[in-house]
Short mmCIF file of C-alpha atoms and ligand atoms in Angstrom, two decimals:
data_model
loop_
_atom_site.label_atom_id
_atom_site.label_comp_id
_atom_site.label_asym_id
_atom_site.label_seq_id
_atom_site.Cartn_x
_atom_site.Cartn_y
_atom_site.Cartn_z
CA MET O 1 -102.05 40.66 -34.78
CA LYS O 2 -98.94 40.76 -32.52
CA LYS O 3 -97.98 37.50 -31.40
CA LEU O 4 -98.39 37.25 -27.67
CA TYR O 5 -95.56 35.93 -25.46
CA LEU O 6 -96.49 34.57 -21.95
CA PHE O 7 -93.89 33.25 -19.79
CA GLY O 8 -93.20 32.77 -16.01
CA ASN O 9 -90.49 32.20 -14.11
CA TRP O 10 -90.46 29.68 -11.33
CA LYS O 11 -87.52 30.77 -9.76
CA MET O 12 -86.14 28.60 -6.45
CA TYR O 13 -89.59 28.59 -5.43
CA LEU O 14 -90.74 24.98 -6.18
CA GLY O 15 -89.49 21.92 -4.56
CA HIS O 16 -89.98 18.95 -7.59
CA GLU O 17 -93.09 17.35 -6.68
CA GLU O 18 -94.62 20.77 -5.96
CA SER O 19 -93.68 21.77 -9.89
CA VAL O 20 -94.05 18.36 -11.39
CA ALA O 21 -97.88 18.70 -9.46
CA LEU O 22 -98.45 21.95 -10.89
CA ALA O 23 -97.18 21.44 -14.66
CA ARG O 24 -100.00 18.18 -14.34
CA ASP O 25 -102.66 21.34 -12.37
CA LEU O 26 -101.38 23.91 -15.32
CA LYS O 27 -101.59 21.44 -18.13
CA LYS O 28 -105.27 20.32 -17.42
CA GLN O 29 -106.51 23.67 -16.95
CA LEU O 30 -104.94 25.49 -20.04
CA SER O 31 -106.20 22.76 -22.49
CA ALA O 32 -109.92 23.52 -21.17
CA LEU O 33 -109.16 27.41 -21.88
CA SER O 34 -107.45 26.94 -25.76
CA VAL O 35 -104.69 29.70 -25.12
CA LYS O 36 -103.64 31.73 -28.60
CA ALA O 37 -100.30 32.69 -26.95
CA THR O 38 -96.96 31.14 -26.90
CA MET O 39 -96.21 30.47 -23.06
CA ALA O 40 -92.92 29.42 -21.89
CA ILE O 41 -92.28 28.40 -18.35
CA PHE O 42 -88.78 28.57 -16.31
CA PRO O 43 -88.16 26.15 -13.65
CA SER O 44 -85.38 24.91 -11.85
CA ALA O 45 -83.15 22.84 -13.31
CA ILE O 46 -83.79 19.94 -11.15
CA SER O 47 -87.39 19.33 -12.40
CA LEU O 48 -87.40 21.06 -15.66
CA LEU O 49 -87.52 17.64 -17.94
CA ALA O 50 -90.24 16.44 -15.76
CA VAL O 51 -92.10 18.89 -16.04
CA LYS O 52 -91.10 19.34 -19.61
CA GLU O 53 -92.84 16.17 -20.27
CA GLU O 54 -96.01 17.24 -17.76
CA LEU O 55 -96.73 20.40 -20.43
CA ASP O 56 -96.25 18.96 -23.59
CA GLY O 57 -98.30 20.53 -25.85
CA VAL O 58 -99.29 23.57 -24.01
CA ALA O 59 -95.79 25.76 -22.87
CA SER O 60 -92.44 24.79 -23.64
CA VAL O 61 -89.54 24.44 -20.71
CA GLY O 62 -86.32 26.69 -20.66
CA PRO O 63 -83.54 27.06 -18.63
CA GLN O 64 -83.55 30.79 -15.52
CA ASN O 65 -79.50 30.42 -16.71
CA VAL O 66 -77.13 29.15 -18.54
CA TYR O 67 -73.30 28.55 -18.81
CA TRP O 68 -71.61 29.12 -21.52
CA VAL O 69 -68.99 26.18 -21.94
CA GLU O 70 -70.34 23.39 -23.75
CA LYS O 71 -68.87 20.71 -21.63
CA GLY O 72 -65.95 19.87 -19.29
CA GLY O 73 -65.16 20.16 -15.67
CA TYR O 74 -67.14 22.76 -14.14
CA THR O 75 -68.77 21.64 -11.15
CA GLY O 76 -71.88 22.73 -11.02
CA GLU O 77 -72.79 24.18 -13.93
CA ILE O 78 -75.43 23.01 -16.91
CA SER O 79 -74.43 24.22 -20.38
CA ALA O 80 -76.45 26.56 -22.94
CA MET O 81 -76.20 23.74 -25.41
CA MET O 82 -77.18 20.41 -23.55
CA TYR O 83 -80.19 22.62 -22.19
CA ARG O 84 -81.01 22.75 -25.67
CA GLN O 85 -80.13 18.85 -26.34
CA ALA O 86 -82.34 18.60 -23.80
CA GLY O 87 -85.21 19.88 -26.04
CA CYS O 88 -85.28 23.19 -24.52
CA GLN O 89 -86.27 26.48 -27.36
CA PHE O 90 -85.65 29.32 -24.43
CA ALA O 91 -83.41 30.38 -21.94
CA LEU O 92 -83.59 33.24 -19.78
CA VAL O 93 -80.16 35.51 -19.82
CA GLY O 94 -78.75 38.12 -17.62
CA HIS O 95 -82.33 38.01 -15.49
CA SER O 96 -81.91 40.39 -12.77
CA GLU O 97 -81.48 38.07 -9.82
CA ARG O 98 -78.23 36.61 -11.48
CA ARG O 99 -76.89 40.36 -12.06
CA HIS O 100 -77.63 41.81 -8.59
CA VAL O 101 -77.77 38.67 -6.30
CA PHE O 102 -74.92 37.24 -7.82
CA LYS O 103 -73.23 40.23 -9.08
CA GLU O 104 -73.21 38.74 -12.82
CA SER O 105 -71.36 41.81 -14.79
CA ASN O 106 -72.43 42.44 -18.39
CA ALA O 107 -69.55 40.58 -19.41
CA GLU O 108 -71.13 37.67 -17.74
CA VAL O 109 -74.10 37.66 -19.75
CA ARG O 110 -72.67 38.53 -22.66
CA GLN O 111 -71.09 34.79 -23.17
CA LYS O 112 -74.33 33.39 -21.79
CA PHE O 113 -75.89 35.23 -24.58
CA GLU O 114 -73.84 34.07 -27.31
CA ALA O 115 -74.23 30.42 -25.82
CA VAL O 116 -77.91 30.48 -25.90
CA LEU O 117 -77.45 31.76 -29.92
CA ASN O 118 -74.67 29.06 -30.73
CA ALA O 119 -76.60 26.57 -28.71
CA GLU O 120 -79.27 27.02 -31.01
CA MET O 121 -82.20 28.60 -28.36
CA THR O 122 -84.27 32.39 -28.87
CA PRO O 123 -82.33 34.22 -25.56
CA VAL O 124 -84.92 36.09 -23.77
CA LEU O 125 -82.10 38.89 -22.41
CA CYS O 126 -83.48 40.03 -19.44
CA VAL O 127 -82.18 44.00 -18.60
CA GLY O 128 -83.35 46.66 -16.31
CA GLU O 129 -82.38 49.62 -14.23
CA THR O 130 -82.53 50.01 -10.25
CA MET O 131 -84.27 52.22 -8.55
CA PRO O 132 -81.26 54.73 -7.75
CA GLU O 133 -80.51 54.33 -10.94
CA ARG O 134 -83.90 55.46 -12.09
CA LYS O 135 -84.55 58.35 -10.25
CA ASP O 136 -80.33 59.64 -11.46
CA ASP O 137 -82.39 60.01 -15.10
CA ARG O 138 -79.94 57.15 -16.05
CA VAL O 139 -82.60 54.15 -17.27
CA GLU O 140 -81.71 54.58 -21.11
CA GLU O 141 -78.23 54.81 -20.30
CA VAL O 142 -78.13 51.47 -18.63
CA ILE O 143 -80.44 49.31 -20.75
CA GLU O 144 -77.78 50.97 -23.66
CA ALA O 145 -75.22 48.92 -21.76
CA GLN O 146 -76.69 46.01 -21.36
CA LEU O 147 -77.65 45.85 -24.47
CA ARG O 148 -74.24 46.83 -26.24
CA SER O 149 -72.52 44.43 -24.02
CA ALA O 150 -74.55 41.34 -25.40
CA PHE O 151 -74.84 42.20 -28.86
CA MET O 152 -71.24 43.73 -29.29
CA ASP O 153 -69.45 42.37 -32.57
CA LEU O 154 -72.07 40.23 -33.24
CA ALA O 155 -72.63 38.20 -36.40
CA TRP O 156 -76.08 38.14 -35.82
CA PRO O 157 -77.44 34.93 -37.66
CA LYS O 158 -80.33 35.55 -40.48
CA GLY O 159 -83.74 34.87 -39.22
CA ARG O 160 -82.80 34.29 -35.81
CA SER O 161 -85.63 35.48 -33.12
CA LEU O 162 -84.35 37.76 -30.31
CA ILE O 163 -86.80 38.34 -27.20
CA ILE O 164 -85.50 40.70 -24.32
CA ALA O 165 -87.96 41.34 -21.46
CA TYR O 166 -87.84 44.75 -19.95
CA GLU O 167 -87.65 44.04 -15.86
CA PRO O 168 -86.78 47.30 -13.93
CA VAL O 169 -84.92 45.50 -10.73
CA TRP O 170 -87.48 47.55 -8.83
CA ALA O 171 -90.21 46.00 -9.95
CA VAL O 172 -88.91 42.44 -9.78
CA GLY O 173 -90.36 40.03 -7.28
CA THR O 174 -92.31 43.62 -5.12
CA GLY O 175 -95.69 44.45 -5.35
CA GLU O 176 -94.60 47.22 -6.72
CA SER O 177 -94.82 47.30 -10.50
CA CYS O 178 -94.27 49.64 -13.64
CA ASP O 179 -96.91 51.80 -14.96
CA PRO O 180 -98.04 50.45 -18.50
CA SER O 181 -97.17 53.69 -20.18
CA GLU O 182 -93.60 53.90 -19.17
CA ALA O 183 -92.94 50.20 -19.47
CA GLU O 184 -94.03 50.90 -23.41
CA ARG O 185 -92.13 54.63 -23.56
CA VAL O 186 -88.91 51.84 -22.08
CA ALA O 187 -89.72 49.67 -24.34
CA ALA O 188 -90.24 51.32 -27.48
CA VAL O 189 -86.50 53.01 -26.47
CA ILE O 190 -85.37 49.10 -26.31
CA TYR O 191 -86.60 48.42 -29.83
CA LYS O 192 -84.69 51.70 -31.33
CA PHE O 193 -81.87 50.27 -29.62
CA VAL O 194 -81.32 46.83 -30.76
CA GLY O 195 -82.27 47.85 -34.23
CA ALA O 196 -79.31 49.88 -34.38
CA LEU O 197 -77.10 47.63 -32.86
CA LEU O 198 -78.05 45.02 -34.60
CA ASP O 199 -78.76 46.13 -38.09
CA GLY O 200 -82.34 46.08 -38.00
CA VAL O 201 -83.11 43.18 -35.51
CA GLU O 202 -86.76 43.65 -34.23
CA PRO O 203 -86.94 42.28 -31.06
CA THR O 204 -90.02 40.89 -29.19
CA VAL O 205 -89.79 42.89 -26.21
CA LEU O 206 -92.06 41.31 -22.86
CA TYR O 207 -92.42 43.48 -19.57
CA GLY O 208 -91.57 41.67 -15.89
CA GLY O 209 -92.11 43.30 -12.40
CA SER O 210 -95.25 42.31 -10.01
CA VAL O 211 -97.32 41.54 -13.34
CA ARG O 212 -101.05 40.16 -11.97
CA SER O 213 -104.05 39.75 -13.64
CA ASP O 214 -105.32 43.27 -13.03
CA ASN O 215 -102.31 44.69 -14.50
CA VAL O 216 -101.64 41.98 -17.37
CA ALA O 217 -103.67 43.22 -20.68
CA LYS O 218 -103.33 47.33 -20.07
CA TYR O 219 -98.69 45.64 -20.71
CA CYS O 220 -99.78 43.13 -23.54
CA ALA O 221 -102.36 46.38 -24.98
CA GLU O 222 -98.97 48.61 -25.85
CA PRO O 223 -98.11 48.73 -29.14
CA HIS O 224 -94.23 47.99 -28.50
CA LEU O 225 -94.67 44.71 -26.04
CA SER O 226 -95.84 41.52 -26.94
CA GLY O 227 -96.12 40.39 -23.72
CA VAL O 228 -94.97 39.36 -20.13
CA LEU O 229 -92.31 37.97 -17.84
CA VAL O 230 -93.72 36.70 -14.76
CA GLY O 231 -92.36 35.14 -11.11
CA GLY O 232 -94.10 35.25 -8.54
CA ALA O 233 -97.53 34.83 -9.97
CA SER O 234 -96.71 31.90 -12.53
CA THR O 235 -96.27 29.39 -9.25
CA LYS O 236 -99.75 29.10 -8.50
CA ALA O 237 -101.93 27.20 -10.97
CA SER O 238 -104.88 30.25 -9.77
CA THR O 239 -102.62 33.09 -10.37
CA TRP O 240 -101.52 31.95 -13.52
CA LEU O 241 -104.70 31.29 -14.94
CA GLU O 242 -106.00 34.39 -13.52
CA ILE O 243 -103.56 35.86 -15.95
CA VAL O 244 -103.49 33.95 -19.30
CA SER O 245 -107.58 34.61 -18.50
CA ALA O 246 -106.82 38.48 -18.23
CA VAL O 247 -105.52 38.30 -22.35
CA LYS O 248 -106.97 35.43 -23.83
C1 PEP T 1 -89.32 37.76 -12.73
O1 PEP T 1 -88.54 36.46 -12.05
O2 PEP T 1 -89.16 37.66 -13.80
C2 PEP T 1 -90.44 38.47 -12.07
C3 PEP T 1 -91.06 39.56 -13.16
O3 PEP T 1 -91.11 37.96 -10.92
P1 PEP T 1 -92.08 39.12 -10.45
O4 PEP T 1 -93.31 39.11 -11.52
O5 PEP T 1 -92.25 37.72 -9.06
O6 PEP T 1 -91.72 40.54 -10.24
#
């Protein structure tokens, strides 16, 4: 049976007290559900440690973004290594909001990806196309460019895990989700590209983009998908627990 991953990206939706209260509530309710999936929450940087403490034993936490230099005069940044030292196991890299709102290039995403690897965390590399790119039949081209840039000339550390989140930009935070069979088609393409670019590495592929309790099981059942990365619906105990229960 495949291992299942349920990841929740809280983005910048919750203040500190709201984050801690949600984590406390989740811990109480998730312990009763005895979930078999690997669960990770990506809270805002300011609440990460407090949320980590609250979720101890039920979910790990990770950053939504990292900086690639380990230490130095980079006001306002937090390095991948610092997150690792704070006890994080996973880190999001190249989320579509970073790429499109903050104009992060494939080259910057590559530096962050490498920094996460060097810090010995598991990168959750987000890739996906915009709607105009999909309409132009450029899905494979865009995703291959994102993957190629992240992996080119990289000496892959033997035995390290790699998670790729397929998150079509038009589905993130819009309420419009990708058809599960299409997400599966793209996940299979990602799987093939990664194997070719990284000499047989088998990534774990997740789907993200308006996942809810009524569609999550369909994504998780697809052969190349091992779970989901959820934004909005992970920021309320009720909707997150419904998602968890739907795949339990
Ligand atoms: C995300 O932030 O990664 C995401 C998929 O958001 P949403 O579930 O809100 O579409």
